[in-house]
XYZ file of C-alpha atoms in Angstrom:
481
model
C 21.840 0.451 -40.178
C 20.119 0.786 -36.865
C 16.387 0.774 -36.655
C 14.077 2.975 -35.078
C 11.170 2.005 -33.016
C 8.249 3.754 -34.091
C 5.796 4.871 -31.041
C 1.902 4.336 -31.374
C -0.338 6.980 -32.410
C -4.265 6.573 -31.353
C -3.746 2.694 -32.287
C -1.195 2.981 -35.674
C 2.471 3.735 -35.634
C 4.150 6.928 -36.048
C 7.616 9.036 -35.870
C 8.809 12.365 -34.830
C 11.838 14.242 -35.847
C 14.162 13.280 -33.220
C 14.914 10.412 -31.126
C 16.864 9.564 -27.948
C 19.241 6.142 -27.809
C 18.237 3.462 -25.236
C 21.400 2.035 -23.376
C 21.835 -1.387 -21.377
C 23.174 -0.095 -17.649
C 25.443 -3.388 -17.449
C 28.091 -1.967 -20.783
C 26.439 0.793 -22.170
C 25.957 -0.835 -25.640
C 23.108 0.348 -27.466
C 19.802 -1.539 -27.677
C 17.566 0.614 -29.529
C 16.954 3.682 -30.954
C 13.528 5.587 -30.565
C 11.755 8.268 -32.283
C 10.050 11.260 -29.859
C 6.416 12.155 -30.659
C 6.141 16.154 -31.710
C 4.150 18.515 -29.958
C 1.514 18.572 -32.470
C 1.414 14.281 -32.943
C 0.677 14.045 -28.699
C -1.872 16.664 -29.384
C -3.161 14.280 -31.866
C -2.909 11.381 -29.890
C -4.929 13.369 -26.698
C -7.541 14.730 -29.327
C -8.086 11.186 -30.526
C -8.543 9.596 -26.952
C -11.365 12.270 -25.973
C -13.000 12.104 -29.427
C -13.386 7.761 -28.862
C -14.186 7.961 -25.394
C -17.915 7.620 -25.932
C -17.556 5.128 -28.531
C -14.932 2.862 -26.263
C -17.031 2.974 -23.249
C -19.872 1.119 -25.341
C -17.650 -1.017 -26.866
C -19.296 -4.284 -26.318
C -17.717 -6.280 -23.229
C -16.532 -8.955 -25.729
C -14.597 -7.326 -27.872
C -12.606 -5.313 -25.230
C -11.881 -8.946 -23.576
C -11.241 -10.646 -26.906
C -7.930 -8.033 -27.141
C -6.765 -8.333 -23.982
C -6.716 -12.302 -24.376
C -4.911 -11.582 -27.415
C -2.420 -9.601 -25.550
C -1.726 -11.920 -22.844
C -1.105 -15.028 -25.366
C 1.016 -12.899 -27.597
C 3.256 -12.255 -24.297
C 3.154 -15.890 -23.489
C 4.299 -16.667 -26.787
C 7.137 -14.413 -27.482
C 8.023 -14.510 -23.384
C 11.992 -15.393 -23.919
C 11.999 -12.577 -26.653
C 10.421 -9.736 -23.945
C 12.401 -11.141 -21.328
C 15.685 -10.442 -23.368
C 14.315 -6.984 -23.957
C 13.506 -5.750 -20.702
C 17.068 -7.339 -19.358
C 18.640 -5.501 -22.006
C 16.944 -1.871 -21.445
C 16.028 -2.287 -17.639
C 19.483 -3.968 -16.632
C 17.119 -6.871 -14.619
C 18.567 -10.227 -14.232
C 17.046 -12.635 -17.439
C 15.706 -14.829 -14.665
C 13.571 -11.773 -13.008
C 12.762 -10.695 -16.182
C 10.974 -13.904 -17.262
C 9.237 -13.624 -14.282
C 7.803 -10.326 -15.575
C 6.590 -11.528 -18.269
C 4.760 -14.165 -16.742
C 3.293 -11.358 -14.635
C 2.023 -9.347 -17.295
C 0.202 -12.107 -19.379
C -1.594 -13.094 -16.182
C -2.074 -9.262 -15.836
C -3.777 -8.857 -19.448
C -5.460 -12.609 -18.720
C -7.378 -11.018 -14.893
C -8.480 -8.312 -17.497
C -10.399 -9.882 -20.011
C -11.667 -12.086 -17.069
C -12.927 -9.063 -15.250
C -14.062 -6.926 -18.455
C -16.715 -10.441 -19.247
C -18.241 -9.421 -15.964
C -17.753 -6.195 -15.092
C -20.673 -3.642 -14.979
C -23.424 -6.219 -14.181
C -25.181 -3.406 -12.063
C -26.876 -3.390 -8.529
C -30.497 -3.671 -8.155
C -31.676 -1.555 -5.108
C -35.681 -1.068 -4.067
C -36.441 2.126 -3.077
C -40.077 1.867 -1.895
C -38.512 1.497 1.837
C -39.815 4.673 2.001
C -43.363 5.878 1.189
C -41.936 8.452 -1.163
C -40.023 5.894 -3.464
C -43.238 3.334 -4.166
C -42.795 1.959 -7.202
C -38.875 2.991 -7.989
C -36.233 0.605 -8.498
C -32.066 2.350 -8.272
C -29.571 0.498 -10.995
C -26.057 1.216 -10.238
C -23.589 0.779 -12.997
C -19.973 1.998 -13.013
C -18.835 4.546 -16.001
C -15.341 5.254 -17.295
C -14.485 8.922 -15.849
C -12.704 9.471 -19.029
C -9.056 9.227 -20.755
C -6.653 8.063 -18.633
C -2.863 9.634 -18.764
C -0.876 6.506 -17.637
C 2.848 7.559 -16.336
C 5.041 4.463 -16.364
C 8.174 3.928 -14.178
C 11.823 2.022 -15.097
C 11.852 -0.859 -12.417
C 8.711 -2.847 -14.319
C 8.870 -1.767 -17.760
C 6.380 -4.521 -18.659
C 4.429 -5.518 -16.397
C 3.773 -1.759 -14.594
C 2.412 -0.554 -18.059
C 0.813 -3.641 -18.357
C -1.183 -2.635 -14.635
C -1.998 0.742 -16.341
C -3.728 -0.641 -20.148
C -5.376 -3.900 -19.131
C -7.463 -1.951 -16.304
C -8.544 0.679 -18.713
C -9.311 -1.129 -22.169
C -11.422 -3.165 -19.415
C -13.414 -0.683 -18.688
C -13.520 0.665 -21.850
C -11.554 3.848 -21.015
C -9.270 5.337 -23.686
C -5.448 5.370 -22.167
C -2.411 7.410 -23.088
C 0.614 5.722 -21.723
C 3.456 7.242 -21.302
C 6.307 4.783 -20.188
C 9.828 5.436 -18.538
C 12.567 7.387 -20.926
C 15.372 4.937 -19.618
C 12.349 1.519 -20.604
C 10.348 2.962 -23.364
C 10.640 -0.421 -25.609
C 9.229 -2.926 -23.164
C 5.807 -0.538 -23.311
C 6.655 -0.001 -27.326
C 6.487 -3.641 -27.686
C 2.648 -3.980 -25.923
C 1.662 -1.377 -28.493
C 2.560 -3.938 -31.251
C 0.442 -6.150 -29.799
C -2.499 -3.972 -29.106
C -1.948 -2.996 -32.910
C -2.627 -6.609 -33.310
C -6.699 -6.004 -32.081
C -9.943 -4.968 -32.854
C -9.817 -2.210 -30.248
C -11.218 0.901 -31.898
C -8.315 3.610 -33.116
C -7.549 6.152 -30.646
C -8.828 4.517 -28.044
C -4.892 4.043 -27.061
C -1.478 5.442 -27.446
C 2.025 4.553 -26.399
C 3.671 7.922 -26.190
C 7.554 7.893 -25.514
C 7.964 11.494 -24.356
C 10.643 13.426 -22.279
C 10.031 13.922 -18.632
C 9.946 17.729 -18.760
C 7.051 17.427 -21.065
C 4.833 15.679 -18.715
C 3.514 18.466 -17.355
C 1.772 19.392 -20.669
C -0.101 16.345 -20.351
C -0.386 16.374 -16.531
C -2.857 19.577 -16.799
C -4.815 18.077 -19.986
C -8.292 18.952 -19.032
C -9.209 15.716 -21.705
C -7.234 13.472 -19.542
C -9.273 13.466 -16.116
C -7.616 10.593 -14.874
C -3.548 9.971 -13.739
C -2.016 7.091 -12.268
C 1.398 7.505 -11.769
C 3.942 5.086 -10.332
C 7.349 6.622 -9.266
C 8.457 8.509 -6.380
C 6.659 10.491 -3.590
C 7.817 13.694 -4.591
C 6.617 13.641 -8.230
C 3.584 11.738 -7.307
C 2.336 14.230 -4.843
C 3.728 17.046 -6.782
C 1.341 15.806 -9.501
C -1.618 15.814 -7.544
C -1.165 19.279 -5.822
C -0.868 20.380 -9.556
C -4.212 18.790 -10.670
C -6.270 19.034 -7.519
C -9.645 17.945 -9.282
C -8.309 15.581 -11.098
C -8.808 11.409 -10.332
C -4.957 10.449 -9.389
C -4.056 7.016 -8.356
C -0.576 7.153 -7.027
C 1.619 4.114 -6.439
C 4.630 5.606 -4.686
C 7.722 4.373 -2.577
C 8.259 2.681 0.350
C 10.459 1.685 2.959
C 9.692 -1.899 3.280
C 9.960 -3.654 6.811
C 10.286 -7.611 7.245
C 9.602 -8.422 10.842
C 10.760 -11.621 12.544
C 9.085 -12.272 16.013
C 10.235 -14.888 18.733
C 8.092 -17.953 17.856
C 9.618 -18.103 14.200
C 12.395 -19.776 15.891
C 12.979 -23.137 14.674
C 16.605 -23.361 12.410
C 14.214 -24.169 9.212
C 12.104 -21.280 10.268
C 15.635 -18.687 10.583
C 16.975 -20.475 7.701
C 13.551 -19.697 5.631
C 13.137 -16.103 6.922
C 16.962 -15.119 5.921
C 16.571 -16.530 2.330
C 13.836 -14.963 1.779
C 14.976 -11.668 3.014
C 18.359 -11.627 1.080
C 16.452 -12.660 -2.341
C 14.087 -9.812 -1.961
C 16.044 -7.128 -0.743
C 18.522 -7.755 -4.006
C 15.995 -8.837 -6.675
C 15.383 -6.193 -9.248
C 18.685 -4.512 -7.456
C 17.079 -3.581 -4.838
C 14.602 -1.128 -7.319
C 11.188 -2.444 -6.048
C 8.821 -0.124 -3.995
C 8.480 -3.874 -1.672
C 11.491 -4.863 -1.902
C 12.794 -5.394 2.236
C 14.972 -2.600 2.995
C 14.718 -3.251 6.864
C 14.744 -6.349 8.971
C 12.970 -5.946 12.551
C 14.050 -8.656 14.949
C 13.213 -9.841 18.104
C 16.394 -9.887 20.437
C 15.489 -13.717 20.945
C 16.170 -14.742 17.512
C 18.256 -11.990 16.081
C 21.841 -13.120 16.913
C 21.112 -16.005 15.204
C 19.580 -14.940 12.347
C 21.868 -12.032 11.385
C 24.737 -14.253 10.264
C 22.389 -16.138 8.469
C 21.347 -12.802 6.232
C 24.517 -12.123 5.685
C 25.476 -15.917 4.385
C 22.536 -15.520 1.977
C 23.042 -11.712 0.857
C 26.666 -12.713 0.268
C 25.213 -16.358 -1.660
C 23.919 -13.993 -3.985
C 25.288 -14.417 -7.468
C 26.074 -10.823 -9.348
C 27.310 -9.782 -12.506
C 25.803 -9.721 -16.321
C 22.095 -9.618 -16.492
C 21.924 -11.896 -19.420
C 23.555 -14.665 -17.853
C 20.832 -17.251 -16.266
C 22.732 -17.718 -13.403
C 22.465 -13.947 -12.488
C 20.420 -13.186 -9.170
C 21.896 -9.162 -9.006
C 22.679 -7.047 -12.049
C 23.131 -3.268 -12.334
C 20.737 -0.259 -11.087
C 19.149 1.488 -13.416
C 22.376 4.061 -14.071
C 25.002 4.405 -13.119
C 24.102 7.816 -11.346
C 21.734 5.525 -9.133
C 24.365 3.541 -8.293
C 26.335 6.484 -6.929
C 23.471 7.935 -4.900
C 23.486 4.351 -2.946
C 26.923 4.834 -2.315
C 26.741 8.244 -0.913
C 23.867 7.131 1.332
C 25.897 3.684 2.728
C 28.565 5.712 3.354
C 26.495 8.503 5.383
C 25.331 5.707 7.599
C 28.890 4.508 8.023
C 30.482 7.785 8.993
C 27.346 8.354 11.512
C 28.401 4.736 12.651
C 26.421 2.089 11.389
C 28.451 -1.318 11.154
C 28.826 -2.490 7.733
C 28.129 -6.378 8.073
C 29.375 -7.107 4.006
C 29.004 -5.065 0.598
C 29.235 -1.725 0.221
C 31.226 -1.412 -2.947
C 30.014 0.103 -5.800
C 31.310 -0.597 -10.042
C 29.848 1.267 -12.476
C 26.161 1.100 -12.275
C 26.501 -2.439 -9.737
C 26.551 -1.839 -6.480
C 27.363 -4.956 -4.451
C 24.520 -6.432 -1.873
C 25.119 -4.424 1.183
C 23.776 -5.275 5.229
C 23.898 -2.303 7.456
C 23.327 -2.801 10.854
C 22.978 -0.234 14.033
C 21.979 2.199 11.089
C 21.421 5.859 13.349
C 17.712 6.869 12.575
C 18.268 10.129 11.630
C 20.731 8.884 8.486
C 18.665 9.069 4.815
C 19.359 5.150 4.446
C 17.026 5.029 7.339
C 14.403 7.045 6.231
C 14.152 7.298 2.727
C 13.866 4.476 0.326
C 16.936 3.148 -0.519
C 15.917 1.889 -4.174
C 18.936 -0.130 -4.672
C 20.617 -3.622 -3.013
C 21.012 -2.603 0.383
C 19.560 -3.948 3.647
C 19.743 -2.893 7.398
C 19.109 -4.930 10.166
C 17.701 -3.676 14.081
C 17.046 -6.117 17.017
C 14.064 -5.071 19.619
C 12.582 -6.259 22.351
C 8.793 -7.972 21.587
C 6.262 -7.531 19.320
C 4.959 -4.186 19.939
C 8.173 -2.475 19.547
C 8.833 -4.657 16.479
C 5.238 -3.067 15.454
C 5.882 0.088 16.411
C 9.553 -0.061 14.515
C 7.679 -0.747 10.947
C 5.218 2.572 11.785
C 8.182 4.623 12.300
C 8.300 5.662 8.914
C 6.450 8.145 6.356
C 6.199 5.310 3.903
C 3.710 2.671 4.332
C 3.042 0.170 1.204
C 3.616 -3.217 2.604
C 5.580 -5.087 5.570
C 6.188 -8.930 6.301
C 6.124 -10.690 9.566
C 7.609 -13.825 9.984
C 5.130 -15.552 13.139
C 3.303 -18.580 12.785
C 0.660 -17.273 15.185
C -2.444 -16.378 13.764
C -3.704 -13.930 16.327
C -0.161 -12.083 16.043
C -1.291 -12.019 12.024
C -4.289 -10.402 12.956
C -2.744 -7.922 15.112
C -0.493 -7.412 12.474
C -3.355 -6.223 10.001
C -4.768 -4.257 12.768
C -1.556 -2.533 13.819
C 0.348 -1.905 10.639
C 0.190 1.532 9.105
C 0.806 0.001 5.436
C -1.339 -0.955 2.778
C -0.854 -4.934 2.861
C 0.904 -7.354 5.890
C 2.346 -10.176 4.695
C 2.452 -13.499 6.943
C 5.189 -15.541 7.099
C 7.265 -14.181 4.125
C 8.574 -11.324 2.927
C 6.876 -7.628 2.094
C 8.037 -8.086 -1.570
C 5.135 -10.420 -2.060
C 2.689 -9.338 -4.497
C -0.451 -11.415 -6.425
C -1.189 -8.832 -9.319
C -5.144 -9.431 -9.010
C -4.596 -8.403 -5.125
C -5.322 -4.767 -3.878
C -2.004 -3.149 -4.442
C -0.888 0.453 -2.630
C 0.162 1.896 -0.021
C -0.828 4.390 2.969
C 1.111 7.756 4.632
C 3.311 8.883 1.726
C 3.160 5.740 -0.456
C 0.230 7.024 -2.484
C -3.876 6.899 -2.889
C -5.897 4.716 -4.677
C -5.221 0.715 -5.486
C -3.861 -1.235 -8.154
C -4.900 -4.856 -8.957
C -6.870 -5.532 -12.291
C -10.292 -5.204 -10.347
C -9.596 -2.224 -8.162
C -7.935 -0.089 -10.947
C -10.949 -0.557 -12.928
C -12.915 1.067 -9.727
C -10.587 3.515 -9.683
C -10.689 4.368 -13.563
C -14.810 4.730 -13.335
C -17.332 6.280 -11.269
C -21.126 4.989 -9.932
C -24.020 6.844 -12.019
C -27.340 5.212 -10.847
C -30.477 4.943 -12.884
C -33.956 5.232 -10.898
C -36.985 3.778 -12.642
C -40.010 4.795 -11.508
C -43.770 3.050 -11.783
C -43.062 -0.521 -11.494
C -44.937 -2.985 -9.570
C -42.004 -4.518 -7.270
């Protein structure tokens, strides 16, 4: 008999009348079977959030970090467990997967940290001024309300994981709505929230269809969105709710720059490694993950066949299987929009250096090189295991390069020099420069976005938690300061 997962109503579980079948991408068997809130139980859920809000945001500061320590050492315990999960539904190599799950308990851990001290409040005199004698300003951050939290495939874990820990911090009621392909990964942190003292309603795990996001998208009760998916939705979110509070972590088009001083046959050896790991990881389906390589004409003939030793060093095949460094795409529709866009660049003439061959939902680890720059490949993100290489002249054009795109989350640059780093920071359109490694780099306590077209606002435990509240100041008037 085959089970259904339940989804969480305002804290308990629940089930509609129909579900929807979860299927591994790698053979199609089936790994779960879920159950579709109503109309009328995600009007529930919504009705619940506003009606707690007042009573979350004054739950005490202990109690909100007593469950999210609980959460994090429930994920530490049952890690192999999750990791199995998310490789089953998500299609992610077992050994990437583990690494998720080390994310997100670190993830819940930052947010009971921050929750202990958050809200401490600024002290500001006022009597600077003749007319404020006597008045002190407290600043305190508030929770602007329920947050809607939309949930993509790549992370099924650890991205829901960067939308609850943030807002049971602050003491902000979330609905979370994860990915239709990943729903059980974000299923299985509502069993563990289930597990606190966190008052009911304050949270929901809502597995709904996409075309019923909208709905929820123009809740007036849920004044705050952050989204993570692609530029068009996220944007065509925000146009939709214009006085809403959106946080939008979109795609990018990640660069990895390697400059002439970064020269040494450790240094090329390092750089390559490190480049054909992170452009396959995850399959390639990582907003960071390095899509382009930018290389100095000093170093790139060298470096090149290195790339293409590693890409092709990279081991492929079932997901389950330890040994796995590059399992499926998400679909196998995914898979066949990489194709199509490989083979645009190849007819328009790019040079195929290996890869390029797709089976089923795999699509082998692919190097492009002398991609033309009006070919999609080029432009948009690729979102899949597939890599093109350019050689320039210098640094600036290098810089310049990494600019020329509408996407701008984060970029590498391989340099030892530190005043090249700090150019880098200065120069970069992009919303983090990483020195010495890769753009896929990313510390999950670290301000995480993007600018251009990869989205507003930050991630990162602390900065979410900005994001999810607002400053209300309280002026007290007719002390003796």
């Amino acid at each position: 008999m085959t089970t259904t997962h339940a989804f969480w109503l305002a804290g308990r579980k629940a089930t509609g009348e129909d579900t929807f079948d979860v299927t591994s991408p790698w053979d199609g068997r089936h790994v779960g079977t879920v159950s579709v809130p109503t109309e009328a139980q995600v009007e529930e859920a919504v009705a619940a959030a506003h009606a707690v809000r007042d009573e979350f945001a004054a739950t005490p500061a202990h109690v909100r970090a007593a469950a999210l320590d609980h959460v994090s050492k429930r994920l530490a315990e049952r890690t192999e467990e999750i990791a199995q999960l998310i490789s089953a539904e998500n299609g992610k190599p077992v050994k990437w997967a583990r690494g998720e799950v080390g994310r997100a308990v670190s993830v819940f851990r930052f947010a009971a940290e921050e929750a202990r001290r958050f809200n401490g409040g600024e002290a500001q005199r006022l009597d600077t001024d003749a007319g404020g004698a006597g008045r002190l300003a407290l600043t305190r951050r508030f929770p602007r309300g329920t947050v809607l939290g939309i949930a993509p495939f790549n992370f099924p874990l650890n991205l829901c994981a960067h939308k609850i820990a943030p807002a049971i911090a602050v003491g902000a009621p979330i609905i979370l709505k994860p990915a239709p392909a990943t729903p059980l990964s974000g299923l299985l942190l509502g069993e563990l929230l289930a597990e606190t003292e966190l008052p009911a309603g304050s949270w929901s795990v809502l597995p709904v269809p996409n075309d019923r996001m909208p709905a929820l998208v123009q809740d007036e009760r849920l004044p705050v969105i952050s989204f993570t998916g692609s530029d068009k939705v996220g944007y065509a979110i925000m146009d939709s709710v214009p006085r809403k509070h959106c946080t939008l972590e979109l795609g990018g088009n990640g660069a990895a720059v390697v400059l002439t001083d970064f020269s040494s046959e450790e240094d090329l050896d390092w750089a390559a490694t490190r480049i054909a790991t992170f452009s396959n990881y995850q399959g390639g389906q990582s907003c960071i993950s390095v899509q382009r390589v930018i290389a100095d004409a000093a170093v790139y003939d060298r470096l090149v066949p290195k790339i293409v030793a590693a890409v092709e060093a990279q081991v492929t095949g079932d997901p389950s299987d330890a040994a796995t460094d590059v399992g499926p795409l998400v679909s196998e529709d995914a898979a066949r929009r990489v194709e199509s866009w490989v083979d645009e660049a190849v007819e328009a003439g790019a040079r195929l250096l290996t890869g390029g061959k797709r089976d089923g939902a795999s699509y082998a680890p692919t190097v492009l090189e002398g991609v033309p720059a009006d070919t999609t490949i080029a432009c948009e993100e690729v979102f899949g295991p597939v890599l093109t290489v350019t050689k320039v002249d210098g640094e600036a054009a290098a810089f310049a390069a990494v600019n020329d795109s509408k996407y701008g989350l984060q970029a590498g640059v391989f340099t030892h020099d530190v005043q090249t780093a700090f150019r880098a920071h200065r120069v970069l359109e992009v919303g983090g420069v990483i020195i010495g490694d890769v753009p896929s780099y990313r510390a999950d306590q670290m301000p995480y976005g993007g600018a251009k077209q990869s989205g507003v606002g930050r991630e990162g435990v602390a900065y979410a938690m900005e994001d999810y509240t607002y400053e209300r100041v309280l002026v007290l008037t007719g002390l003796a300061l």
